[in-house]
CSV table of C-alpha atoms in Angstrom, one decimal:
chain,number,residue,atom,x,y,z
A,747,MET,CA,33.0,-42.1,36.8
A,748,ARG,CA,33.6,-43.8,34.1
A,749,TYR,CA,32.2,-47.6,34.0
A,750,GLU,CA,35.1,-49.7,32.7
A,751,VAL,CA,34.5,-53.1,31.3
A,752,SER,CA,37.1,-56.2,30.7
A,753,ALA,CA,36.2,-58.5,28.4
A,754,ASP,CA,38.6,-61.0,26.6
A,755,ILE,CA,39.8,-59.0,24.1
A,756,TYR,CA,38.8,-55.6,25.2
A,757,GLU,CA,39.2,-53.4,28.5
A,758,GLY,CA,38.0,-50.2,28.7
A,759,PRO,CA,35.4,-47.6,28.9
A,760,LEU,CA,31.9,-49.0,28.2
A,761,PRO,CA,30.6,-46.3,25.9
A,762,LEU,CA,33.9,-47.0,23.7
A,763,LEU,CA,33.1,-50.7,23.7
A,764,VAL,CA,30.0,-50.0,22.0
A,765,GLU,CA,30.8,-47.0,19.9
A,766,LEU,CA,33.5,-49.8,17.9
A,767,ALA,CA,30.8,-52.9,18.1
A,768,LYS,CA,28.8,-50.5,16.1
A,769,GLN,CA,31.2,-49.2,13.8
A,770,HIS,CA,32.0,-53.4,13.2
A,771,LEU,CA,35.6,-52.3,14.3
A,772,ILE,CA,35.5,-54.8,16.9
A,773,ASP,CA,33.5,-58.0,16.6
A,774,ILE,CA,30.7,-58.3,18.7
A,775,PHE,CA,30.7,-62.2,18.8
A,776,LEU,CA,34.4,-62.0,20.4
A,777,ILE,CA,32.6,-60.3,23.2
A,778,LYS,CA,31.4,-62.2,25.7
A,779,LEU,CA,28.1,-60.7,27.3
A,780,VAL,CA,28.0,-63.1,30.2
A,781,ASP,CA,31.1,-61.3,31.5
A,782,LEU,CA,30.2,-57.9,31.1
A,783,THR,CA,26.5,-58.8,32.8
A,784,THR,CA,28.3,-60.4,35.7
A,785,GLN,CA,30.5,-57.4,35.9
A,786,TYR,CA,27.9,-55.4,36.5
A,787,LEU,CA,25.7,-57.3,38.9
A,788,ALA,CA,28.8,-57.4,40.9
A,789,ALA,CA,29.5,-53.5,40.6
A,790,VAL,CA,25.4,-52.7,41.8
A,791,LYS,CA,25.7,-55.3,44.7
A,792,ALA,CA,29.2,-53.7,45.7
A,793,SER,CA,28.0,-50.3,45.8
A,794,GLY,CA,24.4,-50.0,45.7
A,795,VAL,CA,24.4,-46.3,46.5
A,796,ASP,CA,24.2,-44.1,44.1
A,797,LEU,CA,21.3,-45.0,41.3
A,798,ASN,CA,22.6,-42.5,38.9
A,799,GLN,CA,25.6,-43.8,38.4
A,800,LEU,CA,24.4,-47.5,38.4
A,801,ALA,CA,22.1,-46.6,36.0
A,802,GLU,CA,24.2,-45.3,33.4
A,803,PRO,CA,25.8,-48.2,31.8
A,804,LEU,CA,22.4,-49.8,31.7
A,805,PRO,CA,21.5,-48.5,27.9
A,806,LEU,CA,24.6,-49.3,26.8
A,807,LEU,CA,24.8,-52.8,27.8
A,808,GLY,CA,21.5,-53.3,26.6
A,809,SER,CA,22.3,-51.6,22.9
A,810,LEU,CA,25.2,-54.1,23.2
A,811,ILE,CA,22.7,-57.1,23.6
A,812,ALA,CA,20.7,-55.9,20.7
A,813,LEU,CA,23.2,-55.3,18.7
A,814,LYS,CA,24.6,-58.6,19.1
A,815,ALA,CA,21.1,-60.3,18.9
A,816,ARG,CA,20.6,-59.0,16.1
A,817,SER,CA,23.9,-59.9,14.4
A,818,LEU,CA,23.0,-63.5,15.7
A,819,LEU,CA,19.6,-63.2,13.3
A,820,PRO,CA,19.7,-64.8,10.1
A,821,ARG,CA,19.6,-61.9,7.2
A,822,PRO,CA,16.6,-62.3,4.6
A,823,ASP,CA,16.3,-58.6,5.9
A,824,GLN,CA,19.4,-57.2,4.0
A,825,PRO,CA,18.4,-58.1,0.8
A,826,ALA,CA,15.0,-56.4,1.1
A,827,GLU,CA,16.7,-53.0,2.2
A,828,GLU,CA,18.7,-53.3,-0.8
A,829,ASP,CA,16.0,-54.0,-3.1
A,830,GLU,CA,14.1,-50.9,-1.6
A,831,VAL,CA,17.3,-48.7,-2.6
A,832,PRO,CA,18.3,-50.0,-6.0
A,833,ILE,CA,19.9,-46.6,-6.9
A,834,SER,CA,23.2,-47.7,-8.5
A,835,LEU,CA,26.7,-45.1,-7.4
A,836,GLU,CA,26.2,-44.2,-11.5
A,837,GLU,CA,22.6,-43.5,-11.2
A,838,LEU,CA,22.8,-41.7,-7.7
A,839,GLU,CA,25.7,-39.6,-9.8
A,840,ARG,CA,23.8,-38.7,-12.9
A,841,ARG,CA,20.7,-37.8,-10.3
A,842,LEU,CA,22.7,-35.2,-8.2
A,843,LYS,CA,24.3,-33.9,-11.6
A,844,GLU,CA,20.6,-33.4,-13.1
A,845,TYR,CA,19.5,-31.7,-10.0
A,846,GLU,CA,22.9,-29.9,-10.1
A,847,GLN,CA,21.9,-28.7,-13.6
A,848,PHE,CA,18.1,-27.5,-12.4
A,849,LYS,CA,19.2,-25.4,-9.6
A,850,THR,CA,21.6,-23.3,-12.3
A,851,VAL,CA,19.0,-23.1,-14.5
A,852,ALA,CA,16.7,-21.9,-11.7
A,853,GLN,CA,19.3,-19.2,-10.6
A,854,LEU,CA,19.3,-18.2,-14.3
A,855,LEU,CA,15.4,-18.3,-14.1
A,856,ALA,CA,15.8,-15.7,-10.7
A,857,GLU,CA,17.9,-13.2,-12.4
A,858,LEU,CA,15.6,-13.3,-15.3
A,859,HIS,CA,12.4,-12.5,-13.2
A,860,ALA,CA,14.6,-10.0,-11.3
A,861,LEU,CA,15.5,-8.4,-14.7
A,862,GLN,CA,12.0,-8.6,-16.2
A,863,HIS,CA,10.7,-6.4,-13.3
A,864,GLN,CA,12.8,-3.5,-14.2
A,865,HIS,CA,11.4,-3.2,-17.5
A,866,PHE,CA,7.7,-1.2,-16.8
A,867,THR,CA,4.9,-1.5,-18.8
A,868,ARG,CA,1.5,0.3,-19.0
A,869,ALA,CA,-0.7,-0.7,-16.4
A,870,PRO,CA,-2.4,-4.0,-17.2
A,871,GLY,CA,-6.0,-3.9,-17.8
A,872,GLU,CA,-5.6,-0.8,-19.9
A,873,GLU,CA,-5.7,-2.6,-23.3
A,874,PRO,CA,-8.7,-1.0,-25.1
A,875,GLN,CA,-11.4,-3.9,-25.8
A,876,ALA,CA,-10.2,-7.5,-26.1
A,877,GLN,CA,-11.2,-8.8,-29.8
A,878,PRO,CA,-12.4,-12.5,-29.1
A,879,SER,CA,-11.8,-13.2,-32.2
A,880,THR,CA,-8.4,-12.4,-33.0
A,881,GLU,CA,-7.1,-13.4,-29.7
A,882,ALA,CA,-8.7,-17.1,-30.6
A,883,GLN,CA,-6.2,-16.4,-33.4
A,884,ALA,CA,-3.1,-15.6,-31.7
A,885,GLY,CA,-3.3,-19.0,-29.7
A,886,SER,CA,-6.2,-19.6,-27.7
A,887,PHE,CA,-6.1,-22.0,-24.9
A,888,ASP,CA,-8.0,-23.8,-22.5
A,889,VAL,CA,-8.9,-22.5,-19.5
A,890,SER,CA,-8.3,-24.9,-16.1
A,891,ILE,CA,-10.7,-25.4,-13.6
A,892,ALA,CA,-8.6,-23.4,-10.9
A,893,GLU,CA,-8.7,-20.0,-13.0
A,894,LEU,CA,-12.6,-20.3,-13.9
A,895,MET,CA,-12.3,-20.7,-9.8
A,896,GLY,CA,-10.4,-18.0,-9.4
A,897,ALA,CA,-12.4,-16.0,-11.9
A,898,PHE,CA,-15.6,-16.4,-10.0
A,899,ALA,CA,-14.0,-15.8,-6.8
A,900,LYS,CA,-13.0,-12.4,-8.2
A,901,VAL,CA,-16.6,-12.1,-9.6
A,902,LEU,CA,-17.9,-12.9,-5.9
A,903,GLU,CA,-15.3,-10.5,-4.2
A,904,ARG,CA,-16.6,-7.7,-6.5
A,905,ALA,CA,-20.4,-8.6,-6.2
A,906,SER,CA,-21.6,-5.0,-4.3
A,907,ALA,CA,-25.6,-5.9,-3.5
A,908,ALA,CA,-26.2,-6.8,-0.4
A,909,VAL,CA,-28.8,-9.6,0.5
A,910,TYR,CA,-32.0,-8.4,1.2
A,911,GLU,CA,-35.4,-10.0,1.9
A,912,VAL,CA,-38.2,-9.4,-0.5
A,913,GLN,CA,-41.7,-8.5,1.6
A,914,ALA,CA,-44.8,-9.1,0.2
A,915,GLU,CA,-46.4,-5.3,0.5
A,916,PRO,CA,-48.6,-5.3,3.1
A,917,TRP,CA,-50.5,-2.6,1.6
A,918,THR,CA,-51.4,-1.4,-1.6
A,919,VAL,CA,-52.6,1.5,-3.6
A,920,GLU,CA,-55.4,-0.6,-5.1
A,921,MET,CA,-56.8,-2.2,-1.7
A,922,LYS,CA,-56.3,1.4,0.0
A,923,VAL,CA,-58.4,2.7,-3.2
A,924,GLN,CA,-60.9,0.0,-2.6
A,925,GLU,CA,-61.2,0.5,1.2
A,926,LEU,CA,-61.5,4.3,0.8
A,927,ARG,CA,-64.4,3.9,-1.8
A,928,VAL,CA,-66.3,2.0,0.5
A,929,LEU,CA,-65.5,4.0,3.4
A,930,LEU,CA,-66.8,7.1,1.6
A,931,THR,CA,-69.7,5.1,0.3
A,932,VAL,CA,-70.8,4.3,3.5
A,933,ARG,CA,-69.6,7.7,5.7
A,934,GLN,CA,-70.0,10.2,2.8
A,935,GLN,CA,-67.7,12.3,4.5
A,936,VAL,CA,-64.7,11.8,6.6
A,937,ARG,CA,-61.9,14.0,8.4
A,938,LEU,CA,-58.5,13.4,6.7
A,939,LEU,CA,-56.7,13.1,10.1
A,940,GLU,CA,-59.2,10.2,10.8
A,941,LEU,CA,-58.0,8.7,7.5
A,942,LEU,CA,-54.3,9.4,8.3
A,943,THR,CA,-54.1,8.2,11.9
A,944,PRO,CA,-51.0,8.4,13.6
A,945,ASP,CA,-50.8,4.6,15.1
A,946,LYS,CA,-50.3,3.6,11.6
A,947,SER,CA,-46.9,2.8,10.1
A,948,LYS,CA,-45.5,5.4,7.6
A,949,LEU,CA,-45.5,2.8,4.7
A,950,GLU,CA,-49.4,2.6,5.3
A,951,LEU,CA,-50.0,6.3,5.5
A,952,VAL,CA,-48.0,6.9,2.2
A,953,VAL,CA,-50.3,4.0,0.4
A,954,THR,CA,-53.1,5.8,1.7
A,955,PHE,CA,-52.8,9.3,0.8
A,956,LEU,CA,-51.3,8.1,-2.5
A,957,ALA,CA,-54.8,6.7,-2.4
A,958,LEU,CA,-56.9,9.3,-1.7
A,959,LEU,CA,-55.0,11.2,-4.2
A,960,GLU,CA,-55.9,8.6,-7.0
A,961,LEU,CA,-59.5,9.1,-6.0
A,962,ILE,CA,-59.3,12.6,-6.1
A,963,ARG,CA,-57.9,12.6,-9.6
A,964,GLN,CA,-60.5,10.3,-10.6
A,965,ARG,CA,-63.3,12.4,-9.3
A,966,VAL,CA,-64.4,10.2,-7.1
A,967,ALA,CA,-63.6,12.2,-4.1
A,968,ARG,CA,-62.9,15.7,-3.0
A,969,ALA,CA,-60.9,17.7,0.2
A,970,PHE,CA,-62.2,20.5,1.3
A,971,GLN,CA,-62.4,22.7,4.2
A,972,GLU,CA,-65.5,24.3,5.3
A,973,ARG,CA,-63.6,26.8,7.2
A,974,ALA,CA,-60.2,28.5,7.2
A,975,PHE,CA,-57.9,26.6,9.3
A,976,GLY,CA,-60.6,24.1,9.6
A,977,ASP,CA,-60.1,20.4,9.4
A,978,ILE,CA,-59.6,18.5,6.2
A,979,LEU,CA,-62.5,17.0,5.1
A,980,VAL,CA,-62.8,14.0,2.4
A,981,ALA,CA,-66.2,13.5,0.8
A,982,CYS,CA,-67.4,11.7,-2.3
A,983,ARG,CA,-67.9,13.6,-5.2
A,984,ASP,CA,-71.6,12.1,-5.9
A,985,ALA,CA,-72.7,12.8,-2.5
A,986,ALA,CA,-71.3,16.3,-2.2
A,987,ALA,CA,-72.6,17.6,-5.8
B,69,MET,CA,0.2,4.3,-46.2
B,70,ASP,CA,4.4,4.7,-46.3
B,71,ASP,CA,6.7,3.3,-44.0
B,72,ALA,CA,7.2,6.3,-41.8
B,73,GLN,CA,3.7,6.2,-41.4
B,74,ALA,CA,3.3,2.2,-40.6
B,75,LYS,CA,5.8,3.0,-38.2
B,76,ARG,CA,4.0,5.2,-36.7
B,77,ILE,CA,0.8,3.3,-36.2
B,78,VAL,CA,2.8,0.0,-34.8
B,79,GLU,CA,4.6,2.5,-32.2
B,80,ALA,CA,1.1,4.0,-31.2
B,81,LEU,CA,-0.6,0.4,-31.0
B,82,LEU,CA,2.6,-0.9,-28.9
B,83,PHE,CA,1.6,2.1,-26.5
B,84,VAL,CA,-1.8,1.4,-26.2
B,85,PHE,CA,-1.9,-2.4,-25.0
B,86,GLY,CA,-0.6,-3.0,-21.8
B,87,GLU,CA,0.2,-6.4,-22.5
B,88,PRO,CA,2.4,-8.1,-25.3
B,89,VAL,CA,0.4,-8.4,-28.5
B,90,GLY,CA,1.3,-10.9,-31.6
B,91,LEU,CA,2.1,-9.7,-34.6
B,92,LYS,CA,-0.4,-10.6,-36.7
B,93,ARG,CA,-2.8,-8.6,-34.6
B,94,LEU,CA,-0.6,-5.6,-35.3
B,95,ALA,CA,-0.5,-6.3,-38.7
B,96,ASP,CA,-4.6,-7.0,-38.9
B,97,ALA,CA,-4.8,-3.6,-37.5
B,98,MET,CA,-3.1,-2.1,-40.5
B,99,ASP,CA,-4.2,-3.0,-43.3
B,100,GLY,CA,-2.1,-4.3,-46.2
B,101,CYS,CA,0.7,-4.9,-43.7
B,102,THR,CA,2.5,-8.4,-43.1
B,103,VAL,CA,3.7,-10.3,-40.3
B,104,PRO,CA,7.4,-9.6,-41.5
B,105,GLN,CA,7.1,-6.0,-42.2
B,106,VAL,CA,5.4,-5.7,-38.6
B,107,ARG,CA,8.2,-7.3,-37.6
B,108,GLN,CA,10.4,-5.3,-39.5
B,109,TYR,CA,9.2,-1.8,-38.1
B,110,ILE,CA,9.7,-3.4,-34.7
B,111,GLU,CA,12.9,-3.6,-35.4
B,112,THR,CA,13.6,-0.5,-37.0
B,113,LEU,CA,11.9,1.2,-33.7
B,114,ASN,CA,14.0,-0.6,-31.5
B,115,GLN,CA,17.4,0.5,-33.4
B,116,GLU,CA,15.6,4.4,-33.5
B,117,TYR,CA,15.0,4.3,-29.2
B,118,ALA,CA,18.2,2.5,-28.8
B,119,SER,CA,20.7,4.9,-30.9
B,120,SER,CA,18.8,8.1,-29.7
B,121,GLY,CA,18.5,7.0,-25.9
B,122,ARG,CA,14.9,6.9,-25.7
B,123,ALA,CA,13.2,5.9,-22.4
B,124,PHE,CA,11.1,3.2,-24.2
B,125,GLN,CA,12.1,-0.5,-26.0
B,126,ILE,CA,9.7,-2.9,-27.3
B,127,GLN,CA,10.4,-6.4,-25.8
B,128,GLU,CA,9.6,-9.6,-27.1
B,129,VAL,CA,7.4,-11.5,-24.6
B,130,ALA,CA,5.3,-14.4,-24.2
B,131,GLY,CA,4.7,-14.7,-28.1
B,132,GLY,CA,3.8,-10.9,-28.7
B,133,TYR,CA,5.5,-7.5,-28.2
B,134,GLN,CA,5.1,-4.9,-25.5
B,135,LEU,CA,6.4,-1.5,-25.0
B,136,VAL,CA,8.7,-1.3,-22.1
B,137,THR,CA,10.9,1.1,-20.3
B,138,ASP,CA,14.5,0.9,-20.2
B,139,ILE,CA,16.0,-1.1,-17.5
B,140,GLN,CA,18.1,2.1,-16.0
B,141,LEU,CA,15.0,4.2,-15.5
B,142,ALA,CA,13.5,1.4,-13.1
B,143,PRO,CA,14.5,3.1,-9.8
B,144,TRP,CA,12.6,6.3,-10.6
B,145,ILE,CA,9.5,4.5,-11.7
B,146,ARG,CA,9.2,2.4,-8.6
B,147,LYS,CA,9.8,5.4,-6.6
B,148,ALA,CA,7.0,7.5,-8.3
B,149,LEU,CA,4.5,4.5,-8.0
B,150,ALA,CA,5.8,3.7,-4.5
B,151,SER,CA,5.9,-0.1,-5.6
B,152,PRO,CA,7.6,-2.1,-3.7
B,153,LYS,CA,10.6,-4.1,-5.0
B,154,PRO,CA,9.4,-7.0,-6.9
B,155,ASP,CA,8.2,-10.3,-5.4
B,156,SER,CA,10.9,-12.8,-5.4
B,157,VAL,CA,10.1,-16.5,-5.9
B,158,SER,CA,11.6,-18.5,-3.6
B,159,LYS,CA,14.3,-21.1,-4.1
B,160,GLY,CA,12.3,-24.1,-4.1
B,161,ALA,CA,9.2,-22.6,-6.0
B,162,LEU,CA,11.9,-21.7,-8.7
B,163,GLU,CA,13.8,-25.1,-8.8
B,164,THR,CA,10.6,-26.6,-9.2
B,165,LEU,CA,9.5,-24.0,-11.7
B,166,ALA,CA,12.8,-24.5,-13.4
B,167,ILE,CA,12.1,-28.4,-13.5
B,168,ILE,CA,8.5,-28.0,-15.0
B,169,ALA,CA,9.9,-25.5,-17.5
B,170,TYR,CA,12.3,-28.2,-19.0
B,171,ARG,CA,10.8,-31.1,-18.7
B,172,GLN,CA,6.6,-30.4,-19.2
B,173,PRO,CA,4.3,-32.1,-19.4
B,174,ILE,CA,5.2,-33.7,-16.2
B,175,THR,CA,4.2,-34.8,-13.1
B,176,LYS,CA,4.3,-34.0,-9.5
B,177,ALA,CA,6.1,-37.4,-8.6
B,178,GLU,CA,8.7,-36.8,-11.5
B,179,MET,CA,9.5,-33.4,-10.3
B,180,GLU,CA,9.9,-34.8,-6.8
B,181,ALA,CA,12.0,-37.6,-8.0
B,182,ILE,CA,14.9,-34.8,-9.5
B,183,ARG,CA,14.1,-32.6,-6.4
B,184,GLY,CA,14.0,-35.3,-3.9
B,185,VAL,CA,11.8,-33.6,-1.7
B,186,ASP,CA,8.2,-32.7,-1.4
B,187,VAL,CA,7.0,-30.1,-3.9
B,188,THR,CA,3.6,-29.6,-2.7
B,189,ALA,CA,4.0,-26.3,-1.1
B,190,ALA,CA,6.3,-25.4,-4.3
B,191,LEU,CA,4.1,-26.4,-6.8
B,192,ASP,CA,1.1,-24.5,-5.0
B,193,THR,CA,2.8,-20.8,-4.8
B,194,LEU,CA,3.3,-21.7,-8.7
B,195,VAL,CA,0.1,-22.1,-9.7
B,196,GLU,CA,-1.3,-19.0,-7.5
B,197,ARG,CA,1.0,-17.5,-9.1
B,198,ARG,CA,-0.2,-18.7,-12.6
B,199,PHE,CA,3.6,-19.7,-13.7
B,200,VAL,CA,1.9,-23.3,-14.2
B,201,ARG,CA,-1.0,-25.0,-14.8
B,202,VAL,CA,-2.5,-28.7,-14.9
B,203,THR,CA,-1.5,-29.2,-19.1
B,204,GLY,CA,-3.6,-32.6,-18.7
B,205,ARG,CA,-3.5,-35.9,-17.2
B,206,LYS,CA,-0.6,-38.7,-17.3
B,207,GLU,CA,-2.2,-41.7,-19.1
B,208,SER,CA,-0.6,-44.0,-16.2
B,209,ALA,CA,-1.6,-45.5,-12.9
B,210,GLY,CA,-3.6,-42.9,-11.1
B,211,ARG,CA,-3.9,-40.5,-14.1
B,212,PRO,CA,-2.1,-37.9,-12.5
B,213,PHE,CA,-1.7,-34.3,-13.1
B,214,LEU,CA,0.8,-33.0,-16.0
B,215,TYR,CA,2.1,-29.4,-15.1
B,216,GLY,CA,3.2,-27.1,-17.8
B,217,THR,CA,3.9,-23.8,-17.9
B,218,THR,CA,1.5,-20.8,-19.1
B,219,SER,CA,2.5,-17.7,-21.1
B,220,GLU,CA,2.1,-15.7,-17.6
B,221,PHE,CA,5.3,-17.4,-16.6
B,222,LEU,CA,7.2,-16.5,-20.0
B,223,HIS,CA,5.5,-12.7,-19.6
B,224,HIS,CA,7.5,-12.4,-16.1
B,225,PHE,CA,10.6,-13.7,-17.1
B,226,GLY,CA,10.9,-12.0,-19.9
B,227,LEU,CA,10.8,-14.9,-22.6
B,228,GLY,CA,9.6,-14.7,-26.3
B,229,SER,CA,9.1,-18.4,-26.3
B,230,LEU,CA,9.9,-21.5,-24.2
B,231,GLU,CA,12.4,-21.8,-27.0
B,232,ALA,CA,14.1,-18.5,-25.5
B,233,LEU,CA,14.7,-20.6,-22.0
B,234,PRO,CA,18.8,-21.0,-20.7
B,235,PRO,CA,20.0,-24.0,-22.6
B,236,MET,CA,21.1,-26.6,-20.3
B,237,GLU,CA,24.5,-27.1,-20.5
B,238,HIS,CA,24.6,-30.7,-21.2
B,239,PRO,CA,20.9,-32.6,-22.6
B,240,THR,CA,20.4,-34.6,-19.8
B,241,LEU,CA,19.1,-38.1,-19.7
B,242,LEU,CA,16.1,-39.5,-19.7
B,243,GLU,CA,14.7,-40.5,-16.3
B,244,PRO,CA,14.7,-44.4,-16.9
B,245,THR,CA,11.1,-44.8,-15.1
B,246,GLU,CA,9.9,-42.4,-17.5
B,247,ALA,CA,8.1,-44.6,-20.2
B,248,ASP,CA,6.6,-42.1,-22.3
B,249,ALA,CA,9.6,-39.9,-23.2
B,250,GLU,CA,8.3,-36.2,-23.8
B,251,PRO,CA,9.1,-34.6,-27.0
B,252,SER,CA,11.5,-32.3,-25.4
B,253,THR,CA,11.3,-29.6,-27.7
B,254,GLN,CA,12.3,-27.2,-25.6
B,255,GLN,CA,15.5,-28.3,-24.2
B,256,GLN,CA,16.8,-27.3,-27.7
């Protein structure tokens, strides 16, 4: 059901009244709001059944009141608003025209772009070798920070070496040579398998073996077997001699 | 070296380079050749290509010359290279690019005044694709960045130089806010 109102100069549905007032097609000052509100109150008291129907005119009435209240206020706002939009009609027209032109050339650029991409060249980057000197003559230009960052990012992308930790070597050949010298001085003769016990790490075994070879090369130690298939023994050359 | 030989050298050099080569660089590579001579050889070559229906043409682009394939051969090449259709540039980016191309150097705020919308995304795209770059800062409040086009832009749009841009029919009036009118050589 439409909520109808009747005021001095208007009789009809409320939504239309609000719309007319908003469009300034009806002078809000000629509408007595008090008439409308009393009518509404009367309607509420009369029916009091359907809340939805009763609530419907409320926002409309509210907006009417707001509209009137606003027009009652003095209007210092008005010139301020105009300040914000200083564009004259001619200026607006000029700007629109200017923008239209840019739109036209943008379209042309799109066509140029499409056209140019119908041409193929040799794959870029096949240039034999860049000659910086002649390049500079041809017209060098400064590289922006963004381009530098971009170039660096590419380098980083290509960086293939994995990150690893450098560890101090726990055993060195020199260390093991010293050890073996001492050992051979004390023991004169050692079984090879005593030197290379399985509880040692592979690296230590390798280093120990290298140290042994070094000592043999220096003719400090010698390796021998007492019998075929027997244990290999390491002995101090002086002692053996 | 006679003309025929010189012409062959120009052709060979253009074949070898994958990007535009300047006339000066070509001339330097050929002892005793001047820039006008090289330009003449290029013209002759182009005429020969055209009249004998060859697959190539020499194009002036981004201040240099490059050997490119004829446009009619694009479908076959694209198929062989299995290359997708050329990446297009969005409308917004193109409009922004046009404004920069014709009004450079120009600030972001000035572009937005013309387009009437925010151009951040469009500008990012253009910078990323290296069609435009920051060319300096405007000596006004906030010292905003000034943007200009790159040779990459000329390259991708097949333009020899900024002068080769299609003319805007009616030279536009200068922005009233633009205190320092740019020497807008690129508009002529």
